[in-house]
Coordinates of C-alpha atoms in Angstrom, one line a residue:
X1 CA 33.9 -25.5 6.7
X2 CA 37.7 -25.0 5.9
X3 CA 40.9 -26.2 7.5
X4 CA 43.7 -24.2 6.2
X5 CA 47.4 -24.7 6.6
X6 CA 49.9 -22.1 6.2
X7 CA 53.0 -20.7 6.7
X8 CA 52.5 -17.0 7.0
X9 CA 49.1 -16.5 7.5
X10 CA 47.2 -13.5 5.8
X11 CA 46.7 -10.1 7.6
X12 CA 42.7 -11.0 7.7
X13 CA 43.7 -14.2 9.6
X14 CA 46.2 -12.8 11.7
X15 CA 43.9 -10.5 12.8
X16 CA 40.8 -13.0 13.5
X17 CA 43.8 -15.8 15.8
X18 CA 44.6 -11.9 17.4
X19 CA 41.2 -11.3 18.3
X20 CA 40.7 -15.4 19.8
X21 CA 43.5 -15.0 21.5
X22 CA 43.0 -11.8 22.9
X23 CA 39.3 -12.7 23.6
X24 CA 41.4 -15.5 26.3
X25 CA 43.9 -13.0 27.4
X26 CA 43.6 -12.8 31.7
X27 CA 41.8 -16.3 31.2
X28 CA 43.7 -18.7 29.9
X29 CA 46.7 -16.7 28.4
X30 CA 48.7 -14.2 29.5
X31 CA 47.9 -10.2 28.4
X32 CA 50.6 -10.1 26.3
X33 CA 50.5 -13.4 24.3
X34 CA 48.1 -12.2 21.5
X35 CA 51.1 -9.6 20.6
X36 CA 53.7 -13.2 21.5
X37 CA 51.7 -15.3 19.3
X38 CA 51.6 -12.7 16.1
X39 CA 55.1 -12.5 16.2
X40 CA 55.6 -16.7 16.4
X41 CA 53.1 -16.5 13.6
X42 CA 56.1 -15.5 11.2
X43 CA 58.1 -18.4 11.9
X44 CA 55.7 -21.1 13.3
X45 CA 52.7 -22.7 11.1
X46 CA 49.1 -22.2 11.3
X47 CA 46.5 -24.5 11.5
X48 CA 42.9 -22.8 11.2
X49 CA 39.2 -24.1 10.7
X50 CA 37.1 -21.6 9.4
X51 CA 33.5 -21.5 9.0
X52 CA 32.1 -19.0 6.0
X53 CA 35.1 -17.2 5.8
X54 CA 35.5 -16.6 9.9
X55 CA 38.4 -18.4 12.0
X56 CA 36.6 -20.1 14.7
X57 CA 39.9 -22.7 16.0
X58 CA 43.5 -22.5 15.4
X59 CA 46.4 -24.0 16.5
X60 CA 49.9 -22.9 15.9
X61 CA 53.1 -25.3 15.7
X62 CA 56.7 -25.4 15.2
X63 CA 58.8 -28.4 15.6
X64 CA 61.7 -29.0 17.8
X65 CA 64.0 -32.0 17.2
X66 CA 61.8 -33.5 15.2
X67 CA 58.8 -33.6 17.1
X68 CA 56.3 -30.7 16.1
X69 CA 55.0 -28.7 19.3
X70 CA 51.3 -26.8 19.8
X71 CA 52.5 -23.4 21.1
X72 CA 48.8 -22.5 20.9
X73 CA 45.7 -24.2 20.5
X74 CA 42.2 -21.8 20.7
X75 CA 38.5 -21.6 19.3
X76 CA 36.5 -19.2 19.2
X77 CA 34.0 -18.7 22.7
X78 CA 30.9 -18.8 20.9
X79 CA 32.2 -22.1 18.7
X80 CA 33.3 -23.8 21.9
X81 CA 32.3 -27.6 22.5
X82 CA 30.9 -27.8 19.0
X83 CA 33.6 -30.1 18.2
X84 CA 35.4 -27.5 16.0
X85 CA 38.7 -27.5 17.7
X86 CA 38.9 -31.9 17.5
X87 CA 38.1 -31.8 13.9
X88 CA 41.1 -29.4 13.8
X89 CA 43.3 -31.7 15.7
X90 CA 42.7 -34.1 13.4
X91 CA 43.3 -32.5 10.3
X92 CA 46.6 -31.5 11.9
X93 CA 47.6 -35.5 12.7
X94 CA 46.6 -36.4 9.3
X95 CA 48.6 -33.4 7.8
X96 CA 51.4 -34.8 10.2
X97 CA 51.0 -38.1 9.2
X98 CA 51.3 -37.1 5.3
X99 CA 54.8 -35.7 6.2
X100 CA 56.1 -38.6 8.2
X101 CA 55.4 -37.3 11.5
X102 CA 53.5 -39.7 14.2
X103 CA 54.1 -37.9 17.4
X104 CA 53.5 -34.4 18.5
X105 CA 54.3 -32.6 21.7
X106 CA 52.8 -29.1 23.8
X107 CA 52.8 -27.4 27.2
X108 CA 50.2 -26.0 29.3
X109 CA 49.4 -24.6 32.8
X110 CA 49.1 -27.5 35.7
X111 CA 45.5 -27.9 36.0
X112 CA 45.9 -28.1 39.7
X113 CA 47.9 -25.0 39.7
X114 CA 45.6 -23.1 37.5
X115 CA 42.0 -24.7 37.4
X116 CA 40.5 -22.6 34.7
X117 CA 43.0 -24.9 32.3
X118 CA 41.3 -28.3 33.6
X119 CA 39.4 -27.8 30.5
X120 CA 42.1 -27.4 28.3
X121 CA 43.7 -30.9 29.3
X122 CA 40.4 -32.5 29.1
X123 CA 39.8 -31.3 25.5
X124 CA 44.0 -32.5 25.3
X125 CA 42.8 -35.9 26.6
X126 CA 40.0 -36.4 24.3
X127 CA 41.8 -35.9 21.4
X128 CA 44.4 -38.5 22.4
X129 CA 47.1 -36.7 24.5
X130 CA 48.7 -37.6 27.3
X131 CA 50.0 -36.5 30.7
X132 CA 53.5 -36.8 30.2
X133 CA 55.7 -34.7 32.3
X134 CA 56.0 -31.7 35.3
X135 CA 57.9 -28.7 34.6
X136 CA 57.5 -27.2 38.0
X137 CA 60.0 -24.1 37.2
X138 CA 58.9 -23.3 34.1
X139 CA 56.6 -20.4 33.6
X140 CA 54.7 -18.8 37.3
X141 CA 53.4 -22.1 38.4
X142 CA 55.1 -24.7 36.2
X143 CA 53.9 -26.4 32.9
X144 CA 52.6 -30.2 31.9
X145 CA 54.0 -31.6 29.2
X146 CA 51.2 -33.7 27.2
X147 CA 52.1 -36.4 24.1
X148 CA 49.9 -37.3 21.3
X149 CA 51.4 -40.2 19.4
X150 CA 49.7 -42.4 16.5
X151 CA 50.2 -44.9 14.0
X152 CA 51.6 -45.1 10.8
X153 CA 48.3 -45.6 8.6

């Protein structure tokens, strides 16, 4: 197992967080977020775990007054609830942590609004985040806003 931080990922990794992503597309994303998401690539970071040379969980981030945001968070259907995507999460904070950073932010689809994504703020939960806020304009039927915030270690 790997966890791999980067700024511009390689073409070989851009491809595999296409294929995730694409693989969710109808589901949980939008059809034309794996195309989004490449381009955010080139000015976001990347967060991968990769198991003998194949991405199985990323998560992509930028940060916004300070406060880095998930703009997406996936892993791989066949690696689902294997715990993949909270050892992840974890690297992330720690990486996070090692730059001063002790709070982190993302959106995603109201639960109640779009139940296939009652999952997604479960796994959110877990791993320490928070219900925070409603956006009810934003995106077709509103966005949650869910905080993750930790202690200096």
């Amino acid at each position: 197992m790997e966890i791999g931080f980067t700024y511009e990922p390689d073409k070989k990794i851009t491809d595999e967080i296409y294929n995730i992503v694409k693989d969710y597309s109808g589901d949980f994303f939008t059809y034309n977020f794996p195309d989004e998401i490449i381009v955010d690539m080139k000015f976001q970071r990347t967060a991968y775990l990769s198991i003998g040379g194949e991405v199985v969980s990323v998560i992509v981030y930028t940060c916004f007054d300070g406060v880095p945001q998930v703009t997406l968070m996936a892993t791989k259907r066949a690696h689902r609830s294997m715990g993949y995507g909270s050892i992840l999460m974890n690297s992330l904070v720690e990486h996070l942590s090692e730059m001063g950073l002790y709070k982190m932010e993302l959106y995603t689809h109201i639960p109640e609004k779009k139940p296939i994504n009652s999952s997604s703020v479960a796994f959110y939960e877990h791993v320490g985040f928070v219900r925070d806020k409603i956006y009810p304009a934003m995106w077709e039927e509103g966005a949650l806003k869910m905080v993750k915030e930790w202690e200096r270690k």
